[in-house]
Amino acid sequence: MPDSPTAEALTARIDAAARAIEPQVITWRRDFHQHPELGNREFRTSAIVAEHLRRLGLDEVRTGVAHTGVVGLLKGALPGPVVALRADMDGLPVSEEVDLPFASKARTIWNNEEVGVMHACGHDTHVAILMGVAELLTGLRSVLHGSVKFIFQPAEELPPEGEDGGAKMMIAEGTMENPAPQAIFGLHVTSRLPLGVIGYRSGPTMASADSLKITVQGRQTHGAMPWAGVDPIVVSAQVILGLQTIVSRQVDITKEPAVVTIGTIKGGVRENIIPDSVEMRGTIRTFDETMRDDVHERVTYLAEAISRGARAGCTVCIRKNYPVTVNDPRLMQASVPTLRRVAGTEKVLDIPKVTGSEDFSFFQRVVPGVFIFVGVVPPGTPPEKAAPNHSPRFFVDERALVLGVRALAHLACDFLEGSIRYD
Ligand SMILES: [Zn+2]
Ligand SMILES: [Zn+2]
């Protein structure tokens, strides 16, 4: 007969196991931090993950999912549902500027450029945390009702140009089947919140992120004789200003916010030549799928119409990257008591929307999912002064890691035990 601990006893066991594994989680994290790998190139990272899961004796360990992804399955001794936990593994093309003994000195080639590599988004912590959770929950196997699927995902920060990857590809390769989880949980470390704090939000939480490319086609001429051609530089200036009116004049911003940003503009080689064409690239962020399509339509219409007014051609390409990250409201509300127990009631904050994006959103399209934020800013530094995620100075107070382990372990157990109910 397996022992069936009370909820309090199980909580105590999880917390004791989390404390015991904390030093190991930090050691893993430092190793990953020192050896970051870019999207679809997480060979070393995923090999360490797979070896760990095999050593734990999980019931299944699948490797090479969406290139470098790893999926592990732990079957509890008792019948019950399936819950998935996800960590992303990739670093960023950023040269680290944090003074740490385990700072990254890695360099690599990315989209044909030599770049430094750094875990500037903290995915090293996510991998280490989920490895710790896998070990912790394996220790509870005899009392576990149901199964836990551990998803180690490549290329959250987008794969290299011309390659597929990330959550969408993992799903296409069967990650959410056999067995299909009924819910998924994930976390992200953040420099927007202090150490010890867990941030959450119900409903739309992170923005959709889509790439925009506009090519304005003019007709090349002498800079002294603009009437002899069509000036795509002036047209581009009008297009950029016109785009500003989409969010400010055309969409209902009381419903959800939106952002349209042009980040690059390229055209011309010489002061006295009006070039043939100008290329602009930008990003579009929204928090509602209907608004997303609407903004795309308006950007296209407006850029084409302004160009037509100047007798220039215009091509608008919008590539849909990540959908809106939507925390299922019922699952989120049902999870809050668990988070409060883990972090303390006053340390669990309902936070504002985040205009960053996450491909965790693809998993949430398959099953209800909850994505939470774990603060990593050390005491004494106001979060608004801390270097943000993606900065070369992004810094993690490692005391946050054990909180991440406890949060995911408790969410998984509470879901399997039925105390997180959402239907
Ligand atoms: Zn990131
Ligand atoms: Zn990230």
Short mmCIF file of C-alpha atoms and ligand atoms in Angstrom, two decimals:
data_model
loop_
_atom_site.label_atom_id
_atom_site.label_comp_id
_atom_site.label_asym_id
_atom_site.label_seq_id
_atom_site.Cartn_x
_atom_site.Cartn_y
_atom_site.Cartn_z
CA MET A 1 0.00 0.00 0.00
CA PRO A 2 1.43 3.39 -0.92
CA ASP A 3 1.33 5.90 1.90
CA SER A 4 -1.22 8.65 1.30
CA PRO A 5 0.03 11.75 3.04
CA THR A 6 -2.31 14.55 4.03
CA ALA A 7 -2.15 17.77 2.02
CA GLU A 8 -0.11 19.38 4.81
CA ALA A 9 2.33 16.49 4.92
CA LEU A 10 2.74 16.56 1.14
CA THR A 11 3.36 20.32 1.24
CA ALA A 12 6.02 19.82 3.89
CA ARG A 13 7.65 17.04 1.90
CA ILE A 14 7.80 19.19 -1.24
CA ASP A 15 9.28 22.14 0.62
CA ALA A 16 11.89 19.99 2.36
CA ALA A 17 12.86 18.36 -0.93
CA ALA A 18 13.09 21.79 -2.61
CA ARG A 19 15.42 23.02 0.13
CA ALA A 20 17.55 19.91 -0.24
CA ILE A 21 17.92 20.29 -4.00
CA GLU A 22 18.49 24.06 -4.03
CA PRO A 23 22.34 23.89 -4.14
CA GLN A 24 22.19 21.44 -7.04
CA VAL A 25 19.76 23.66 -8.96
CA ILE A 26 22.11 26.62 -8.52
CA THR A 27 25.06 24.51 -9.70
CA TRP A 28 23.13 23.48 -12.83
CA ARG A 29 22.11 27.05 -13.48
CA ARG A 30 25.69 28.33 -13.26
CA ASP A 31 26.86 25.65 -15.67
CA PHE A 32 24.14 26.52 -18.18
CA HIS A 33 24.85 30.20 -17.65
CA GLN A 34 28.50 29.74 -18.50
CA HIS A 35 27.63 27.67 -21.59
CA PRO A 36 24.66 29.36 -23.23
CA GLU A 37 23.44 28.19 -26.63
CA LEU A 38 21.22 29.93 -29.14
CA GLY A 39 17.86 28.70 -30.43
CA ASN A 40 17.92 25.31 -32.18
CA ARG A 41 21.56 24.94 -31.11
CA GLU A 42 20.93 23.81 -27.51
CA PHE A 43 22.92 20.61 -28.04
CA ARG A 44 24.93 20.63 -24.81
CA THR A 45 22.02 21.89 -22.69
CA SER A 46 19.56 19.32 -23.96
CA ALA A 47 22.10 16.50 -23.58
CA ILE A 48 22.52 17.40 -19.90
CA VAL A 49 18.75 17.59 -19.45
CA ALA A 50 18.16 14.23 -21.16
CA GLU A 51 20.89 12.54 -19.16
CA HIS A 52 19.42 13.87 -15.92
CA LEU A 53 15.89 12.70 -16.78
CA ARG A 54 17.18 9.25 -17.76
CA ARG A 55 19.19 8.98 -14.56
CA LEU A 56 16.03 9.79 -12.60
CA GLY A 57 14.39 6.82 -14.29
CA LEU A 58 11.47 8.66 -15.86
CA ASP A 59 9.03 6.46 -17.71
CA GLU A 60 9.78 8.12 -21.05
CA VAL A 61 12.46 10.51 -22.25
CA ARG A 62 12.10 11.77 -25.82
CA THR A 63 14.95 13.76 -27.34
CA GLY A 64 15.38 15.62 -30.61
CA VAL A 65 11.87 17.05 -30.43
CA ALA A 66 11.73 20.19 -32.60
CA HIS A 67 15.48 19.80 -33.14
CA THR A 68 16.87 19.92 -29.58
CA GLY A 69 13.82 19.64 -27.35
CA VAL A 70 13.46 17.06 -24.59
CA VAL A 71 10.18 15.68 -23.23
CA GLY A 72 10.09 13.54 -20.11
CA LEU A 73 7.15 11.69 -18.63
CA LEU A 74 6.84 10.72 -14.98
CA LYS A 75 4.00 8.35 -14.17
CA GLY A 76 2.84 8.50 -10.59
CA ALA A 77 2.02 5.27 -8.79
CA LEU A 78 -1.65 6.26 -8.47
CA PRO A 79 -4.18 7.00 -11.20
CA GLY A 80 -4.94 10.62 -12.05
CA PRO A 81 -4.70 13.38 -14.64
CA VAL A 82 -1.71 14.58 -16.64
CA VAL A 83 -0.08 17.95 -16.08
CA ALA A 84 2.67 19.52 -18.18
CA LEU A 85 5.47 21.81 -17.01
CA ARG A 86 7.57 23.74 -19.50
CA ALA A 87 11.00 25.38 -19.51
CA ASP A 88 12.69 27.10 -22.44
CA MET A 89 16.40 26.52 -22.99
CA ASP A 90 17.86 29.08 -25.41
CA GLY A 91 20.17 32.03 -24.82
CA LEU A 92 20.41 35.29 -26.75
CA PRO A 93 22.97 36.92 -29.06
CA VAL A 94 24.11 39.28 -26.28
CA SER A 95 27.65 39.75 -24.89
CA GLU A 96 27.52 39.42 -21.13
CA GLU A 97 28.65 42.38 -19.03
CA VAL A 98 27.88 41.00 -15.58
CA ASP A 99 30.94 40.46 -13.40
CA LEU A 100 30.44 36.83 -12.32
CA PRO A 101 32.91 33.95 -12.02
CA PHE A 102 30.56 31.96 -14.28
CA ALA A 103 29.84 34.80 -16.72
CA SER A 104 29.48 33.71 -20.34
CA LYS A 105 32.37 34.25 -22.73
CA ALA A 106 30.68 32.23 -25.45
CA ARG A 107 30.67 33.49 -29.02
CA THR A 108 29.04 32.01 -32.08
CA ILE A 109 27.78 32.73 -35.57
CA TRP A 110 24.12 33.77 -35.75
CA ASN A 111 22.41 34.73 -39.00
CA ASN A 112 25.87 35.09 -40.57
CA GLU A 113 27.23 37.42 -37.87
CA GLU A 114 29.65 36.69 -35.05
CA VAL A 115 27.93 37.42 -31.75
CA GLY A 116 28.39 36.92 -28.02
CA VAL A 117 25.94 34.53 -26.39
CA MET A 118 24.32 35.06 -23.01
CA HIS A 119 21.40 33.76 -21.00
CA ALA A 120 20.15 37.34 -20.92
CA CYS A 121 16.52 36.23 -20.58
CA GLY A 122 17.20 33.82 -17.73
CA HIS A 123 16.25 30.61 -19.53
CA ASP A 124 19.24 29.00 -17.78
CA THR A 125 17.28 29.34 -14.54
CA HIS A 126 14.16 27.86 -16.13
CA VAL A 127 16.05 24.73 -17.22
CA ALA A 128 17.72 24.28 -13.84
CA ILE A 129 14.42 24.84 -12.00
CA LEU A 130 12.56 22.25 -14.09
CA MET A 131 15.40 19.72 -13.70
CA GLY A 132 15.07 20.25 -9.94
CA VAL A 133 11.28 19.84 -10.10
CA ALA A 134 11.69 16.61 -12.09
CA GLU A 135 13.98 15.21 -9.43
CA LEU A 136 11.72 16.40 -6.61
CA LEU A 137 8.56 14.91 -8.12
CA THR A 138 10.32 11.67 -8.97
CA GLY A 139 10.97 11.35 -5.24
CA LEU A 140 7.21 11.60 -4.67
CA ARG A 141 6.29 9.05 -7.33
CA SER A 142 4.75 6.57 -4.89
CA VAL A 143 2.16 9.11 -3.72
CA LEU A 144 1.60 10.93 -7.01
CA HIS A 145 -1.91 10.79 -8.54
CA GLY A 146 -1.34 10.94 -12.28
CA SER A 147 1.52 11.94 -14.55
CA VAL A 148 3.78 14.89 -15.09
CA LYS A 149 5.15 15.81 -18.49
CA PHE A 150 8.37 17.82 -18.45
CA ILE A 151 8.83 19.92 -21.57
CA PHE A 152 12.27 21.38 -22.26
CA GLN A 153 11.77 23.61 -25.26
CA PRO A 154 14.29 25.05 -27.73
CA ALA A 155 14.24 28.39 -29.54
CA GLU A 156 11.76 30.42 -27.54
CA GLU A 157 13.55 33.57 -28.75
CA LEU A 158 12.86 32.51 -32.37
CA PRO A 159 14.98 30.05 -34.36
CA PRO A 160 17.63 31.27 -36.81
CA GLU A 161 16.27 32.73 -40.06
CA GLY A 162 14.98 30.06 -42.39
CA GLU A 163 14.50 27.44 -39.65
CA ASP A 164 11.44 26.17 -37.84
CA GLY A 165 11.40 25.66 -34.10
CA GLY A 166 10.05 26.44 -30.66
CA ALA A 167 6.76 25.58 -28.99
CA LYS A 168 4.77 25.45 -32.23
CA MET A 169 7.10 22.83 -33.68
CA MET A 170 7.14 20.83 -30.45
CA ILE A 171 3.35 20.66 -30.56
CA ALA A 172 3.44 19.65 -34.24
CA GLU A 173 5.78 16.82 -33.23
CA GLY A 174 3.33 15.41 -30.71
CA THR A 175 4.52 16.93 -27.44
CA MET A 176 0.96 17.49 -26.22
CA GLU A 177 -0.23 13.97 -27.06
CA ASN A 178 0.30 10.45 -25.67
CA PRO A 179 -0.61 11.27 -23.01
CA ALA A 180 -2.35 14.62 -23.52
CA PRO A 181 -2.01 16.90 -20.49
CA GLN A 182 -5.12 18.61 -19.10
CA ALA A 183 -3.20 21.73 -18.11
CA ILE A 184 0.22 23.31 -18.51
CA PHE A 185 2.23 25.57 -16.21
CA GLY A 186 5.31 27.64 -16.95
CA LEU A 187 7.27 30.45 -15.39
CA HIS A 188 9.61 33.25 -16.36
CA VAL A 189 12.17 35.00 -14.19
CA THR A 190 11.87 38.76 -14.41
CA SER A 191 13.76 41.89 -13.40
CA ARG A 192 10.44 43.69 -13.12
CA LEU A 193 9.79 42.06 -9.74
CA PRO A 194 11.87 41.82 -6.56
CA LEU A 195 13.22 38.60 -5.13
CA GLY A 196 10.54 36.57 -3.36
CA VAL A 197 7.64 37.93 -5.39
CA ILE A 198 5.49 35.93 -7.81
CA GLY A 199 3.54 37.92 -10.40
CA TYR A 200 0.49 36.60 -12.20
CA ARG A 201 -2.33 37.83 -14.36
CA SER A 202 -5.62 36.37 -15.49
CA GLY A 203 -6.61 36.47 -19.17
CA PRO A 204 -4.41 38.25 -21.76
CA THR A 205 -1.01 38.53 -20.09
CA MET A 206 1.67 38.90 -22.74
CA ALA A 207 1.28 40.41 -26.19
CA SER A 208 1.16 38.79 -29.58
CA ALA A 209 4.33 39.61 -31.50
CA ASP A 210 4.34 39.84 -35.28
CA SER A 211 7.08 40.97 -37.65
CA LEU A 212 6.36 43.71 -40.12
CA LYS A 213 8.30 44.42 -43.32
CA ILE A 214 7.31 47.27 -45.60
CA THR A 215 9.06 47.89 -48.91
CA VAL A 216 8.31 51.21 -50.58
CA GLN A 217 9.15 51.08 -54.26
CA GLY A 218 9.97 54.46 -55.83
CA ARG A 219 11.98 55.27 -58.94
CA GLN A 220 15.61 56.20 -58.66
CA THR A 221 16.69 59.66 -59.78
CA HIS A 222 19.21 62.45 -59.19
CA GLY A 223 18.88 64.09 -55.80
CA ALA A 224 18.76 67.45 -57.54
CA MET A 225 15.83 66.39 -59.76
CA PRO A 226 13.26 64.64 -57.58
CA TRP A 227 10.50 65.31 -60.15
CA ALA A 228 12.25 62.92 -62.52
CA GLY A 229 11.57 59.94 -60.25
CA VAL A 230 9.55 58.84 -57.23
CA ASP A 231 11.16 59.44 -53.83
CA PRO A 232 10.63 56.41 -51.56
CA ILE A 233 12.38 58.15 -48.63
CA VAL A 234 9.74 60.85 -48.31
CA VAL A 235 6.98 58.27 -48.82
CA SER A 236 8.50 56.13 -46.06
CA ALA A 237 8.50 59.11 -43.72
CA GLN A 238 4.78 59.59 -44.45
CA VAL A 239 4.13 55.89 -43.93
CA ILE A 240 5.91 55.89 -40.56
CA LEU A 241 3.93 58.89 -39.36
CA GLY A 242 0.73 57.43 -40.75
CA LEU A 243 1.28 54.19 -38.85
CA GLN A 244 1.33 56.17 -35.60
CA THR A 245 -2.35 56.98 -36.12
CA ILE A 246 -3.45 53.34 -36.09
CA VAL A 247 -3.09 52.93 -32.34
CA SER A 248 -3.82 56.58 -31.50
CA ARG A 249 -6.85 57.11 -33.80
CA GLN A 250 -8.19 53.85 -35.15
CA VAL A 251 -8.30 51.08 -32.55
CA ASP A 252 -10.35 51.02 -29.36
CA ILE A 253 -7.56 51.29 -26.79
CA THR A 254 -10.06 51.04 -23.94
CA LYS A 255 -10.45 47.38 -24.89
CA GLU A 256 -6.79 46.38 -25.06
CA PRO A 257 -3.56 48.30 -25.75
CA ALA A 258 -1.54 47.83 -28.93
CA VAL A 259 1.89 48.84 -30.21
CA VAL A 260 3.14 49.42 -33.75
CA THR A 261 6.89 50.09 -33.90
CA ILE A 262 9.19 50.63 -36.87
CA GLY A 263 12.63 49.50 -35.73
CA THR A 264 14.72 49.70 -38.90
CA ILE A 265 14.68 51.82 -42.02
CA LYS A 266 17.11 51.25 -44.84
CA GLY A 267 17.39 53.11 -48.10
CA GLY A 268 19.88 55.03 -50.16
CA VAL A 269 23.65 55.04 -50.55
CA ARG A 270 24.53 58.64 -51.32
CA GLU A 271 23.36 62.12 -50.44
CA ASN A 272 22.57 63.14 -54.04
CA ILE A 273 20.81 60.01 -55.21
CA ILE A 274 17.16 59.37 -54.50
CA PRO A 275 17.09 55.59 -54.20
CA ASP A 276 14.82 53.12 -55.90
CA SER A 277 13.37 51.66 -52.73
CA VAL A 278 13.28 51.77 -48.94
CA GLU A 279 12.79 48.83 -46.61
CA MET A 280 11.38 49.18 -43.10
CA ARG A 281 10.99 46.54 -40.44
CA GLY A 282 8.94 46.68 -37.30
CA THR A 283 6.91 44.82 -34.72
CA ILE A 284 3.20 44.74 -33.91
CA ARG A 285 1.94 43.87 -30.40
CA THR A 286 -1.64 43.26 -29.37
CA PHE A 287 -3.54 41.53 -26.54
CA ASP A 288 -6.57 40.29 -28.43
CA GLU A 289 -6.64 38.04 -31.48
CA THR A 290 -9.41 40.04 -33.21
CA MET A 291 -7.54 43.28 -32.66
CA ARG A 292 -4.41 41.56 -33.91
CA ASP A 293 -6.00 40.80 -37.28
CA ASP A 294 -7.58 44.26 -37.38
CA VAL A 295 -4.26 46.05 -36.77
CA HIS A 296 -2.58 43.95 -39.43
CA GLU A 297 -5.26 44.91 -41.94
CA ARG A 298 -4.97 48.60 -41.04
CA VAL A 299 -1.18 48.66 -41.27
CA THR A 300 -1.33 47.08 -44.72
CA TYR A 301 -4.12 49.31 -45.98
CA LEU A 302 -2.55 52.52 -44.70
CA ALA A 303 0.98 51.86 -45.97
CA GLU A 304 -0.35 50.91 -49.39
CA ALA A 305 -2.73 53.87 -49.57
CA ILE A 306 -0.10 56.44 -48.56
CA SER A 307 2.33 55.01 -51.10
CA ARG A 308 -0.30 55.02 -53.81
CA GLY A 309 -0.94 58.71 -53.10
CA ALA A 310 2.69 59.39 -54.00
CA ARG A 311 2.64 57.04 -57.02
CA ALA A 312 5.03 54.68 -55.25
CA GLY A 313 4.62 50.93 -54.95
CA CYS A 314 4.34 49.27 -51.58
CA THR A 315 4.65 45.70 -50.35
CA VAL A 316 3.64 44.85 -46.79
CA CYS A 317 4.64 41.50 -45.29
CA ILE A 318 3.42 40.63 -41.81
CA ARG A 319 4.74 37.42 -40.33
CA LYS A 320 2.68 36.12 -37.43
CA ASN A 321 5.11 34.99 -34.76
CA TYR A 322 3.60 34.44 -31.32
CA PRO A 323 -0.07 34.63 -30.31
CA VAL A 324 -1.32 36.41 -27.20
CA THR A 325 -0.29 34.63 -24.00
CA VAL A 326 -3.65 34.10 -22.31
CA ASN A 327 -3.80 32.65 -18.83
CA ASP A 328 -7.03 30.66 -18.64
CA PRO A 329 -9.01 32.73 -16.09
CA ARG A 330 -10.47 29.72 -14.27
CA LEU A 331 -7.19 27.85 -14.05
CA MET A 332 -5.40 31.04 -13.00
CA GLN A 333 -7.86 31.83 -10.22
CA ALA A 334 -7.73 28.23 -9.04
CA SER A 335 -3.93 28.44 -8.91
CA VAL A 336 -3.66 31.63 -6.85
CA PRO A 337 -4.17 29.90 -3.46
CA THR A 338 -1.27 27.58 -4.31
CA LEU A 339 0.97 30.51 -5.24
CA ARG A 340 0.03 32.31 -2.00
CA ARG A 341 0.91 29.25 0.02
CA VAL A 342 4.26 29.03 -1.80
CA ALA A 343 5.35 32.68 -1.69
CA GLY A 344 3.20 34.17 1.07
CA THR A 345 -0.04 36.05 0.40
CA GLU A 346 1.52 39.51 0.27
CA LYS A 347 4.23 38.35 -2.13
CA VAL A 348 1.82 37.21 -4.84
CA LEU A 349 0.93 40.17 -7.04
CA ASP A 350 -1.63 40.68 -9.77
CA ILE A 351 0.61 42.45 -12.32
CA PRO A 352 -0.03 44.66 -15.36
CA LYS A 353 0.11 43.31 -18.91
CA VAL A 354 3.51 42.67 -20.44
CA THR A 355 4.12 43.86 -24.02
CA GLY A 356 6.81 41.22 -24.42
CA SER A 357 5.70 37.93 -25.94
CA GLU A 358 6.09 34.21 -25.30
CA ASP A 359 5.58 31.15 -27.41
CA PHE A 360 4.18 29.44 -24.30
CA SER A 361 1.03 30.89 -25.89
CA PHE A 362 1.02 28.04 -28.42
CA PHE A 363 0.72 25.48 -25.60
CA GLN A 364 -2.14 27.51 -24.14
CA ARG A 365 -4.00 27.11 -27.42
CA VAL A 366 -3.94 23.34 -26.89
CA VAL A 367 -4.81 23.18 -23.19
CA PRO A 368 -5.58 25.70 -20.45
CA GLY A 369 -2.28 27.08 -19.24
CA VAL A 370 -0.87 29.42 -16.63
CA PHE A 371 2.33 31.39 -17.05
CA ILE A 372 3.70 33.18 -13.98
CA PHE A 373 6.60 35.51 -13.23
CA VAL A 374 9.24 35.06 -10.57
CA GLY A 375 11.14 38.14 -9.36
CA VAL A 376 14.95 38.01 -9.41
CA VAL A 377 15.97 41.53 -8.37
CA PRO A 378 18.11 41.48 -5.22
CA PRO A 379 16.99 43.41 -2.15
CA GLY A 380 18.23 47.01 -2.22
CA THR A 381 17.74 47.48 -5.97
CA PRO A 382 14.42 48.94 -7.09
CA PRO A 383 13.14 46.73 -9.96
CA GLU A 384 12.67 49.79 -12.21
CA LYS A 385 16.43 50.43 -11.91
CA ALA A 386 17.44 46.80 -12.50
CA ALA A 387 18.78 45.85 -15.94
CA PRO A 388 15.85 44.31 -17.84
CA ASN A 389 15.71 40.83 -19.37
CA HIS A 390 17.71 40.83 -22.64
CA SER A 391 20.19 43.41 -21.26
CA PRO A 392 23.92 42.44 -21.16
CA ARG A 393 23.68 43.38 -17.47
CA PHE A 394 20.63 41.19 -16.68
CA PHE A 395 21.30 39.71 -13.25
CA VAL A 396 19.55 36.94 -11.35
CA ASP A 397 19.51 36.71 -7.55
CA GLU A 398 19.82 32.95 -7.35
CA ARG A 399 17.72 32.74 -4.19
CA ALA A 400 14.78 33.01 -6.62
CA LEU A 401 15.46 29.56 -8.01
CA VAL A 402 14.14 27.57 -5.07
CA LEU A 403 10.95 29.64 -5.17
CA GLY A 404 10.58 28.64 -8.82
CA VAL A 405 11.09 24.98 -7.93
CA ARG A 406 8.50 25.16 -5.17
CA ALA A 407 6.01 27.06 -7.33
CA LEU A 408 6.06 24.52 -10.19
CA ALA A 409 6.17 21.49 -7.90
CA HIS A 410 3.22 22.70 -5.82
CA LEU A 411 1.20 23.74 -8.88
CA ALA A 412 1.75 20.31 -10.43
CA CYS A 413 0.90 18.42 -7.24
CA ASP A 414 -2.14 20.55 -6.45
CA PHE A 415 -3.40 20.01 -9.98
CA LEU A 416 -2.90 16.25 -9.75
CA GLU A 417 -4.41 16.10 -6.27
CA GLY A 418 -7.48 18.01 -7.52
CA SER A 419 -7.14 21.07 -5.31
CA ILE A 420 -6.59 23.18 -8.46
CA ARG A 421 -9.91 22.68 -10.23
CA TYR A 422 -11.07 24.75 -13.13
CA ASP A 423 -14.12 23.05 -14.56
ZN ZN B 1 13.49 36.71 -23.89
ZN ZN B 2 12.42 34.51 -22.10
#
